[in-house]
PDB file of C-alpha atoms in Angstrom:
ATOM      1  CA  UNK A  16      24.349 -47.242  33.482  1.00  0.00           C
ATOM      2  CA  UNK A  17      26.131 -46.347  36.737  1.00  0.00           C
ATOM      3  CA  UNK A  18      28.532 -44.028  35.168  1.00  0.00           C
ATOM      4  CA  UNK A  19      25.512 -42.212  33.499  1.00  0.00           C
ATOM      5  CA  UNK A  20      24.262 -41.601  36.734  1.00  0.00           C
ATOM      6  CA  UNK A  21      26.950 -40.253  38.291  1.00  0.00           C
ATOM      7  CA  UNK A  22      27.730 -37.979  35.245  1.00  0.00           C
ATOM      8  CA  UNK A  23      24.092 -36.819  35.813  1.00  0.00           C
ATOM      9  CA  UNK A  24      24.548 -36.394  39.457  1.00  0.00           C
ATOM     10  CA  UNK A  25      27.769 -34.535  39.019  1.00  0.00           C
ATOM     11  CA  UNK A  26      26.547 -32.448  36.441  1.00  0.00           C
ATOM     12  CA  UNK A  27      23.595 -31.779  38.211  1.00  0.00           C
ATOM     13  CA  UNK A  28      26.090 -30.591  41.268  1.00  0.00           C
ATOM     14  CA  UNK A  29      27.838 -28.794  39.036  1.00  0.00           C
ATOM     15  CA  UNK A  30      24.715 -26.747  37.905  1.00  0.00           C
ATOM     16  CA  UNK A  31      23.675 -26.290  41.484  1.00  0.00           C
ATOM     17  CA  UNK A  32      26.923 -25.037  42.669  1.00  0.00           C
ATOM     18  CA  UNK A  33      27.097 -22.479  39.410  1.00  0.00           C
ATOM     19  CA  UNK A  34      23.812 -21.212  40.462  1.00  0.00           C
ATOM     20  CA  UNK A  35      24.724 -20.770  44.372  1.00  0.00           C
ATOM     21  CA  UNK A  36      27.771 -18.731  43.351  1.00  0.00           C
ATOM     22  CA  UNK A  37      25.623 -16.550  40.769  1.00  0.00           C
ATOM     23  CA  UNK A  38      23.142 -16.042  43.821  1.00  0.00           C
ATOM     24  CA  UNK A  39      25.946 -15.053  45.788  1.00  0.00           C
ATOM     25  CA  UNK A  40      27.494 -12.486  43.532  1.00  0.00           C
ATOM     26  CA  UNK A  41      24.370 -10.880  42.748  1.00  0.00           C
ATOM     27  CA  UNK A  42      23.590 -10.725  46.438  1.00  0.00           C
ATOM     28  CA  UNK A  43      26.956  -9.194  47.251  1.00  0.00           C
ATOM     29  CA  UNK A  44      26.533  -6.863  44.465  1.00  0.00           C
ATOM     30  CA  UNK A  45      23.403  -5.759  45.846  1.00  0.00           C
ATOM     31  CA  UNK A  46      25.105  -5.352  49.249  1.00  0.00           C
ATOM     32  CA  UNK A  47      27.628  -3.332  47.659  1.00  0.00           C
ATOM     33  CA  UNK A  48      25.045  -1.179  45.971  1.00  0.00           C
ATOM     34  CA  UNK A  49      23.122  -0.790  49.448  1.00  0.00           C
ATOM     35  CA  UNK A  50      26.602  -0.044  51.447  1.00  0.00           C
ATOM     36  CA  UNK A  51      27.132   2.537  48.403  1.00  0.00           C
ATOM     37  CA  UNK A  52      23.713   4.207  48.857  1.00  0.00           C
ATOM     38  CA  UNK A  53      24.388   4.575  52.869  1.00  0.00           C
ATOM     39  CA  UNK A  54      27.603   5.961  52.541  1.00  0.00           C
ATOM     40  CA  UNK A  55      26.717   8.390  49.923  1.00  0.00           C
ATOM     41  CA  UNK A  56      25.650  11.826  50.551  1.00  0.00           C
ATOM     42  CA  UNK A  57      22.102  12.653  50.219  1.00  0.00           C
ATOM     43  CA  UNK A  58      22.817  15.047  47.386  1.00  0.00           C
ATOM     44  CA  UNK A  59      24.657  12.539  45.583  1.00  0.00           C
ATOM     45  CA  UNK A  60      21.968   9.702  45.873  1.00  0.00           C
ATOM     46  CA  UNK A  61      19.487  12.536  44.256  1.00  0.00           C
ATOM     47  CA  UNK A  62      21.706  13.009  41.645  1.00  0.00           C
ATOM     48  CA  UNK A  63      21.966   9.450  40.925  1.00  0.00           C
ATOM     49  CA  UNK A  64      18.047   9.318  41.040  1.00  0.00           C
ATOM     50  CA  UNK A  65      17.923  11.974  38.907  1.00  0.00           C
ATOM     51  CA  UNK A  66      20.328  10.355  36.310  1.00  0.00           C
ATOM     52  CA  UNK A  67      18.303   7.008  36.706  1.00  0.00           C
ATOM     53  CA  UNK A  68      15.075   8.662  36.062  1.00  0.00           C
ATOM     54  CA  UNK A  69      16.529  10.795  32.848  1.00  0.00           C
ATOM     55  CA  UNK A  70      18.001   7.753  31.444  1.00  0.00           C
ATOM     56  CA  UNK A  71      14.382   5.757  31.832  1.00  0.00           C
ATOM     57  CA  UNK A  72      12.941   8.808  30.085  1.00  0.00           C
ATOM     58  CA  UNK A  73      15.104   8.847  27.112  1.00  0.00           C
ATOM     59  CA  UNK A  74      14.843   4.797  26.977  1.00  0.00           C
ATOM     60  CA  UNK A  75      10.862   5.915  26.802  1.00  0.00           C
ATOM     61  CA  UNK A  76      11.340   8.137  24.377  1.00  0.00           C
ATOM     62  CA  UNK A  77      13.336   5.933  22.137  1.00  0.00           C
ATOM     63  CA  UNK A  78      10.717   3.426  22.469  1.00  0.00           C
ATOM     64  CA  UNK A  79       7.996   5.643  21.419  1.00  0.00           C
ATOM     65  CA  UNK A  80       9.812   7.023  18.511  1.00  0.00           C
ATOM     66  CA  UNK A  81      10.669   3.646  17.201  1.00  0.00           C
ATOM     67  CA  UNK A  82       6.749   2.844  17.389  1.00  0.00           C
ATOM     68  CA  UNK A  83       6.177   6.010  15.593  1.00  0.00           C
ATOM     69  CA  UNK A  84       8.513   5.238  12.761  1.00  0.00           C
ATOM     70  CA  UNK A  85       7.223   1.887  12.590  1.00  0.00           C
ATOM     71  CA  UNK A  86       3.630   3.279  12.161  1.00  0.00           C
ATOM     72  CA  UNK A  87       4.746   6.319   9.733  1.00  0.00           C
ATOM     73  CA  UNK A  88       6.560   3.313   7.601  1.00  0.00           C
ATOM     74  CA  UNK A  89       3.448   1.074   7.704  1.00  0.00           C
ATOM     75  CA  UNK A  90       1.476   4.370   6.711  1.00  0.00           C
ATOM     76  CA  UNK A  91       3.814   4.923   4.044  1.00  0.00           C
ATOM     77  CA  UNK A  92       3.593   1.426   2.764  1.00  0.00           C
ATOM     78  CA  UNK A  93      -0.380   1.412   2.458  1.00  0.00           C
ATOM     79  CA  UNK A  94      -0.285   4.998   0.541  1.00  0.00           C
ATOM     80  CA  UNK A  95       2.354   3.944  -1.583  1.00  0.00           C
ATOM     81  CA  UNK A  96      -0.083   0.684  -2.030  1.00  0.00           C
ATOM     82  CA  UNK A  97      -3.149   2.925  -3.232  1.00  0.00           C
ATOM     83  CA  UNK A  98      -0.760   4.845  -5.328  1.00  0.00           C
ATOM     84  CA  UNK A  99      -0.098   1.794  -7.237  1.00  0.00           C
ATOM     85  CA  UNK A 100      -3.660   1.009  -7.293  1.00  0.00           C
ATOM     86  CA  UNK A 101      -4.703   4.416  -8.528  1.00  0.00           C
ATOM     87  CA  UNK A 102      -1.952   4.344 -11.191  1.00  0.00           C
ATOM     88  CA  UNK A 103      -3.185   0.957 -12.472  1.00  0.00           C
ATOM     89  CA  UNK A 104      -6.760   2.310 -12.684  1.00  0.00           C
ATOM     90  CA  UNK A 105      -5.722   5.323 -14.503  1.00  0.00           C
ATOM     91  CA  UNK A 106      -3.930   3.641 -17.011  1.00  0.00           C
ATOM     92  CA  UNK A 107      -7.247   1.174 -17.440  1.00  0.00           C
ATOM     93  CA  UNK A 108      -9.073   4.383 -17.954  1.00  0.00           C
ATOM     94  CA  UNK A 109      -6.926   5.350 -20.535  1.00  0.00           C
ATOM     95  CA  UNK A 110      -7.059   2.266 -22.518  1.00  0.00           C
ATOM     96  CA  UNK A 111     -10.887   2.476 -21.924  1.00  0.00           C
ATOM     97  CA  UNK A 112     -10.975   5.972 -23.312  1.00  0.00           C
ATOM     98  CA  UNK A 113      -8.986   4.811 -26.458  1.00  0.00           C
ATOM     99  CA  UNK A 114     -11.078   2.180 -27.218  1.00  0.00           C
ATOM    100  CA  UNK A 115     -14.253   4.523 -26.658  1.00  0.00           C
ATOM    101  CA  UNK A 116     -12.438   7.025 -29.212  1.00  0.00           C
ATOM    102  CA  UNK A 117     -11.757   4.254 -32.003  1.00  0.00           C
ATOM    103  CA  UNK A 118     -15.560   3.297 -31.651  1.00  0.00           C
ATOM    104  CA  UNK A 119     -16.470   6.858 -31.874  1.00  0.00           C
ATOM    105  CA  UNK A 120     -14.403   7.489 -34.995  1.00  0.00           C
ATOM    106  CA  UNK A 121     -15.493   4.378 -36.342  1.00  0.00           C
ATOM    107  CA  UNK A 122     -19.050   5.340 -35.954  1.00  0.00           C
ATOM    108  CA  UNK A 123     -18.376   9.055 -37.212  1.00  0.00           C
ATOM    109  CA  UNK A 124     -16.955   7.183 -40.466  1.00  0.00           C
ATOM    110  CA  UNK A 125     -20.016   5.074 -40.826  1.00  0.00           C
ATOM    111  CA  UNK A 126     -22.511   7.841 -40.233  1.00  0.00           C
ATOM    112  CA  UNK A 127     -20.740  10.022 -42.890  1.00  0.00           C
ATOM    113  CA  UNK A 128     -20.348   6.745 -45.411  1.00  0.00           C
ATOM    114  CA  UNK A 129     -24.430   6.137 -45.026  1.00  0.00           C
ATOM    115  CA  UNK A 130     -25.022   9.907 -45.293  1.00  0.00           C
ATOM    116  CA  UNK A 131     -23.213   9.856 -48.615  1.00  0.00           C
ATOM    117  CA  UNK A 132     -24.965   6.588 -49.527  1.00  0.00           C
ATOM    118  CA  UNK A 133     -28.602   8.516 -48.493  1.00  0.00           C
ATOM    119  CA  UNK A 134     -27.357  11.441 -50.687  1.00  0.00           C
ATOM    120  CA  UNK A 135     -26.369   9.602 -53.584  1.00  0.00           C
ATOM    121  CA  UNK A 136     -29.559   7.511 -53.425  1.00  0.00           C
ATOM    122  CA  UNK A 137     -31.881  10.563 -52.786  1.00  0.00           C
ATOM    123  CA  UNK A 138     -30.402  12.293 -55.951  1.00  0.00           C
ATOM    124  CA  UNK A 139     -31.388   9.099 -57.979  1.00  0.00           C
ATOM    125  CA  UNK A 140     -34.844   8.992 -56.647  1.00  0.00           C
ATOM    126  CA  UNK A 141     -34.977  12.685 -57.551  1.00  0.00           C
ATOM    127  CA  UNK A 142     -33.670  12.433 -60.736  1.00  0.00           C
ATOM    128  CA  UNK A 143     -36.140   9.372 -61.163  1.00  0.00           C
ATOM    129  CA  UNK A 144     -39.152  11.599 -60.168  1.00  0.00           C
ATOM    130  CA  UNK A 145     -38.078  14.270 -62.177  1.00  0.00           C
ATOM    131  CA  UNK A 146     -37.445  11.932 -65.654  1.00  0.00           C
ATOM    132  CA  UNK A 147     -40.771  10.299 -64.514  1.00  0.00           C
ATOM    133  CA  UNK A 148     -42.597  13.720 -64.432  1.00  0.00           C
ATOM    134  CA  UNK A 149     -40.869  14.895 -67.883  1.00  0.00           C
ATOM    135  CA  UNK A 150     -42.344  11.634 -69.521  1.00  0.00           C
ATOM    136  CA  UNK A 151     -45.927  11.844 -67.893  1.00  0.00           C
ATOM    137  CA  UNK A 152     -46.154  15.812 -68.920  1.00  0.00           C
ATOM    138  CA  UNK A 153     -44.740  15.294 -72.525  1.00  0.00           C
ATOM    139  CA  UNK A 154     -47.453  11.888 -72.782  1.00  0.00           C
ATOM    140  CA  UNK A 155     -50.186  14.488 -71.522  1.00  0.00           C
ATOM    141  CA  UNK A 156     -49.327  17.215 -73.881  1.00  0.00           C
ATOM    142  CA  UNK A 157     -49.420  14.563 -76.690  1.00  0.00           C
ATOM    143  CA  UNK A 158     -52.630  13.168 -75.861  1.00  0.00           C
ATOM    144  CA  UNK A 159     -53.862  16.542 -75.412  1.00  0.00           C
ATOM    145  CA  UNK A 160     -52.715  17.502 -79.098  1.00  0.00           C
ATOM    146  CA  UNK A 161     -54.477  14.707 -80.633  1.00  0.00           C
TER     147      UNK A 161
END
């Protein structure tokens, strides 16, 4: 238990030391940059500012282009989905049209068959009526002659 406490203290001491070293390094870098800025002539400082500004503009432009690219990809994916849906709908319409066409052909065949039957039945009725009239006419002629 005492060893564990010592280790924790030692590790926390080491981490605190490393943090101090990092802070010193970053502060020394900042001091070096400030010294460099004070020793650099105004034209050079202006050029550095222009370069930094241009770099930030390039970075902003890259992020903007990445965003636009993502938007175009998303829109393209939506359009592809819509096209796939329309292709499916068109395929369904073709199937439905084929079914309706088959129904129409079947109906037309039934109409032709029924028309043929009606015509045949009409012919049979006409022959029967004609035959009946002939018999009646011949019976009437025979009755009149008697």
